[in-house]
PDB file of C-alpha atoms and ligand atoms in Angstrom:
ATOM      1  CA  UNK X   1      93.721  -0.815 -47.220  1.00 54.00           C
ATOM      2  CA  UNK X   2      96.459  -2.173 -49.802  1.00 54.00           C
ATOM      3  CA  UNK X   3      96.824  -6.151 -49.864  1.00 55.00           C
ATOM      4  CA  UNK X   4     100.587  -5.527 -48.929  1.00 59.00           C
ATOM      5  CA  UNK X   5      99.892  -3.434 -45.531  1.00 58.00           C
ATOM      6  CA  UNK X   6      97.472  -5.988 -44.255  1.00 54.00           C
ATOM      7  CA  UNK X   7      99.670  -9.153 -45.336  1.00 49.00           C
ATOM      8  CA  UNK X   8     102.165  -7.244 -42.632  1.00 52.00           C
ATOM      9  CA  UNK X   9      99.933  -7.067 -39.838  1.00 52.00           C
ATOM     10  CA  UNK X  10      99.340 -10.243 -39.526  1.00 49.00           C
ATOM     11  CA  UNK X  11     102.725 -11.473 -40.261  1.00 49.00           C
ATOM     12  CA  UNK X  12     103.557  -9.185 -37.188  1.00 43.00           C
ATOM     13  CA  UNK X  13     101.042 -10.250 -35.367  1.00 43.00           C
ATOM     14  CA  UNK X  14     102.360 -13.701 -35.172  1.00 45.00           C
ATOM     15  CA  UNK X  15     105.760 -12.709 -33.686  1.00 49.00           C
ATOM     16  CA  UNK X  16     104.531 -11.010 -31.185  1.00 54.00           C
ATOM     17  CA  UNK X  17     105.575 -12.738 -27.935  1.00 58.00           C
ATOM     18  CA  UNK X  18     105.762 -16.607 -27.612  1.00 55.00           C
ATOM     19  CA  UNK X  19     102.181 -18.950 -27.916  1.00 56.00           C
ATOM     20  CA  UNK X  20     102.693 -21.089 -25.219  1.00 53.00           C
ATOM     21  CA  UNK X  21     100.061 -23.419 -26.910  1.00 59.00           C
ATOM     22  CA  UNK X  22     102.545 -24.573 -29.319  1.00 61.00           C
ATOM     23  CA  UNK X  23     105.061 -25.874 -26.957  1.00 63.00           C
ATOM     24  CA  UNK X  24     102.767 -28.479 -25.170  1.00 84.00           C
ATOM     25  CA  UNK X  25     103.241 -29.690 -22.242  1.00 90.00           C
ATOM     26  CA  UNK X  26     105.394 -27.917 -19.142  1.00 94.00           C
ATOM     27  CA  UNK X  27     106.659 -29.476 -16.352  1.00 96.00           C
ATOM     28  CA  UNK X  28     108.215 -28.698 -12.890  1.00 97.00           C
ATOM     29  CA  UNK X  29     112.234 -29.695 -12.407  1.00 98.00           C
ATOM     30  CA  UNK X  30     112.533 -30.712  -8.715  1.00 97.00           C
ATOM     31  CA  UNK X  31     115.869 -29.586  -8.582  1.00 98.00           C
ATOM     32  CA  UNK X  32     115.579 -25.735  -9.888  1.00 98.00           C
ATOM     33  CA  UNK X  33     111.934 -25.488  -9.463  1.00 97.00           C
ATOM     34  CA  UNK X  34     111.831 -23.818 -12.719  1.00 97.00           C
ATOM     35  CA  UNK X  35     108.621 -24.794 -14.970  1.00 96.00           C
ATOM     36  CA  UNK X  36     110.069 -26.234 -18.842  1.00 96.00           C
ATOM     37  CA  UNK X  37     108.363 -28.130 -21.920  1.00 94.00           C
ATOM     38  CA  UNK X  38     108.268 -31.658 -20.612  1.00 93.00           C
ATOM     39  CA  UNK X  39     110.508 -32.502 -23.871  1.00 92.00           C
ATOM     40  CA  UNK X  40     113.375 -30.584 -22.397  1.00 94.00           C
ATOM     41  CA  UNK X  41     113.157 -32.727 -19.011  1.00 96.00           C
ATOM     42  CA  UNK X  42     114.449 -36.154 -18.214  1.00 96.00           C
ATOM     43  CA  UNK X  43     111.172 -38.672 -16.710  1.00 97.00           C
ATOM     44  CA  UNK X  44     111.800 -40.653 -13.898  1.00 97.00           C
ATOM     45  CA  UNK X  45     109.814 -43.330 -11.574  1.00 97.00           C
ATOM     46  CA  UNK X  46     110.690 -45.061  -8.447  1.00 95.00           C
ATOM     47  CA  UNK X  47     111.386 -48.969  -8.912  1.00 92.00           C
ATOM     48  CA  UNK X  48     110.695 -50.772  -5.824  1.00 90.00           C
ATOM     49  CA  UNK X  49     114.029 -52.843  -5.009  1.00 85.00           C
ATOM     50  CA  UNK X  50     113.560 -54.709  -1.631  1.00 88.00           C
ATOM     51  CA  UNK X  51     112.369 -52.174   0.778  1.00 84.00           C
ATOM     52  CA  UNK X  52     113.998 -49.345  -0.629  1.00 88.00           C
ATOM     53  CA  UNK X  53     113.504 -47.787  -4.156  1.00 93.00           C
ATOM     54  CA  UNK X  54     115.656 -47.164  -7.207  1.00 95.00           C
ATOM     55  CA  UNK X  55     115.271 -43.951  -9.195  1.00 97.00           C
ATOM     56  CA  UNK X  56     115.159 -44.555 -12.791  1.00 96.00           C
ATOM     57  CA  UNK X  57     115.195 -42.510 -15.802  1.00 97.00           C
ATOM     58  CA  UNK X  58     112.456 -42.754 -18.142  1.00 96.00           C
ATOM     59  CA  UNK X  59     113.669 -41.350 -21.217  1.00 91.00           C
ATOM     60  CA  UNK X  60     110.948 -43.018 -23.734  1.00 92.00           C
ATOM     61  CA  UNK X  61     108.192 -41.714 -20.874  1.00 92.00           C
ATOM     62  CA  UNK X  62     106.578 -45.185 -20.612  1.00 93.00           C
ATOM     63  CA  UNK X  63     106.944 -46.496 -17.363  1.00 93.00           C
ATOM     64  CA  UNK X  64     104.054 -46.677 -15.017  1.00 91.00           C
ATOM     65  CA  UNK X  65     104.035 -45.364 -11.833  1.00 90.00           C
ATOM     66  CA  UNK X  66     104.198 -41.830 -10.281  1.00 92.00           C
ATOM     67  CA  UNK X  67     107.070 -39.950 -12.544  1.00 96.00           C
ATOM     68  CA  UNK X  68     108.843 -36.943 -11.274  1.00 97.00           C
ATOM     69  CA  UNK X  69     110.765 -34.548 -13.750  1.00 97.00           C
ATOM     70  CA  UNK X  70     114.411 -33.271 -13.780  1.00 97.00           C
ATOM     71  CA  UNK X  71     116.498 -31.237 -16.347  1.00 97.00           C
ATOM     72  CA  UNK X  72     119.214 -33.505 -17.827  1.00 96.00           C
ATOM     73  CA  UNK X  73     121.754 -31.437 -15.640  1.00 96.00           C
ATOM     74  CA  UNK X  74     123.917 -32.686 -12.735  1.00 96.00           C
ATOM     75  CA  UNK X  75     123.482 -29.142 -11.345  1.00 97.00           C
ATOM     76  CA  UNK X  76     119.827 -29.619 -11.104  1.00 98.00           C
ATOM     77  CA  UNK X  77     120.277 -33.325  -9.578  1.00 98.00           C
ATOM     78  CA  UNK X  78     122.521 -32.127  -7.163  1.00 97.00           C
ATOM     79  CA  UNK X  79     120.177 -29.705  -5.701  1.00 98.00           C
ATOM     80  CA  UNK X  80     117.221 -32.452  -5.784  1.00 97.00           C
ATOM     81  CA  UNK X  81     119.341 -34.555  -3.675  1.00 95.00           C
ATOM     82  CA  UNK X  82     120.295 -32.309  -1.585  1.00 95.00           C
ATOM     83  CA  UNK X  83     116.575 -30.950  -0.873  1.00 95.00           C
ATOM     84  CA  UNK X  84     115.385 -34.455  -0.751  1.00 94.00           C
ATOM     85  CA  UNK X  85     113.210 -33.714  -3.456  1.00 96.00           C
ATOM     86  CA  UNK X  86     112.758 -37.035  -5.174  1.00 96.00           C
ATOM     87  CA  UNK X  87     111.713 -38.979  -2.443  1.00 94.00           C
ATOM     88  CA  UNK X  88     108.709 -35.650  -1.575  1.00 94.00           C
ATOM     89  CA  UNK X  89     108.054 -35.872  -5.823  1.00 96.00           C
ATOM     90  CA  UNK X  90     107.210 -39.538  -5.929  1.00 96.00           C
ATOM     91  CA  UNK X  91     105.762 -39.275  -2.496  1.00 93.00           C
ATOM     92  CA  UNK X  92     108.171 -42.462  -0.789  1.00 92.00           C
ATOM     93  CA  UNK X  93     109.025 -43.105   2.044  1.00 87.00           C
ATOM     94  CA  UNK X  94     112.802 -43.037   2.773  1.00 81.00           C
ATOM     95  CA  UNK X  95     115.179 -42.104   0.609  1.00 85.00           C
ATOM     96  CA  UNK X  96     115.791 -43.495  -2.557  1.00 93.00           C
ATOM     97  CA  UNK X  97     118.603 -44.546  -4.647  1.00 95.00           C
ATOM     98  CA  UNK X  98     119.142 -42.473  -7.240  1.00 96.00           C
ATOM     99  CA  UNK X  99     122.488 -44.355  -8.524  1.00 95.00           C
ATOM    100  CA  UNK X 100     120.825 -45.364 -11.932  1.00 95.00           C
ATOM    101  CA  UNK X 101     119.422 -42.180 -12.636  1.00 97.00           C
ATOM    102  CA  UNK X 102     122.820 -39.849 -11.675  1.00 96.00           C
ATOM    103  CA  UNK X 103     124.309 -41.735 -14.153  1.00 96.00           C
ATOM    104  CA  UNK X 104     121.786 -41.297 -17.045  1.00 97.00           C
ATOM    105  CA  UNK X 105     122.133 -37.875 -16.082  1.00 96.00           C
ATOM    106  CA  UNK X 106     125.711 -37.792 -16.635  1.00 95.00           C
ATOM    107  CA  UNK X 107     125.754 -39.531 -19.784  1.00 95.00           C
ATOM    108  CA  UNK X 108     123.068 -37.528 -21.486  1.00 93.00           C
ATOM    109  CA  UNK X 109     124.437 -34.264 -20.372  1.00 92.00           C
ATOM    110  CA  UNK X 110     127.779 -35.520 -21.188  1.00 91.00           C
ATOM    111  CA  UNK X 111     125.988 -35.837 -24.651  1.00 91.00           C
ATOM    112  CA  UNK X 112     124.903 -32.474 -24.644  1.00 86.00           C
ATOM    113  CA  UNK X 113     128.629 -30.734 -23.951  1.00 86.00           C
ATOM    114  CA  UNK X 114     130.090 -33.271 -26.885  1.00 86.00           C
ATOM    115  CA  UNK X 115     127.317 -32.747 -29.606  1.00 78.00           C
TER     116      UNK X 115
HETATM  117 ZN1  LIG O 201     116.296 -27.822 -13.351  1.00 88.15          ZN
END
């Protein structure tokens, strides 16, 4: 076989669909349910505040504590709220406040529109 014909296969053998190994870890959103690269999703973890809890966003993925994932879309928070899906992700009782992390959502999608 000539060098040149067999430098092509492989070249196309690479672009053949997408390796999933390369994009490392995926996550769930718990507003869309949909599964994305846990780069492309905002962190957050319950902060206990009194007897209820205060969602917070994570964005440096540090904090301790059970973390649950969203897109950095107020679409997607909307529909968590409205499902009640943070309190089920971080498995708390009642519902949380998720004042703190609404507005990091905001701001970084805000981000997003302006860039
Ligand atoms: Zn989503």
């Amino acid at each position: 076989m000539p060098p040149e014909r067999e430098a092509d296969r492989i070249s196309g053998a690479g672009e053949r669909g997408v390796d999933f190994s390369m994009v490392g870890p995926t996550r769930t959103c718990v507003g869309c349910r949909k599964r994305a690269p846990a780069s492309e999703l905002i962190r957050f973890v319950a902060a206990a505040c009194g007897d209820s809890f205060l969602l917070t966003a994570d964005p440096g993925r540090r904090l301790p504590g059970r973390g649950a994932h969203l897109h950095p879309d107020p679409a997607c928070f909307a529909l968590a709220e409205r499902r009640r899906a943070f309190g089920r992700a971080l498995r708390l009782t009642g519902v949380p406040d998720a004042g703190p992390l609404a507005e990091h959502i905001r701001a970084v999608s805000m981000a997003a529109r302006n860039a």
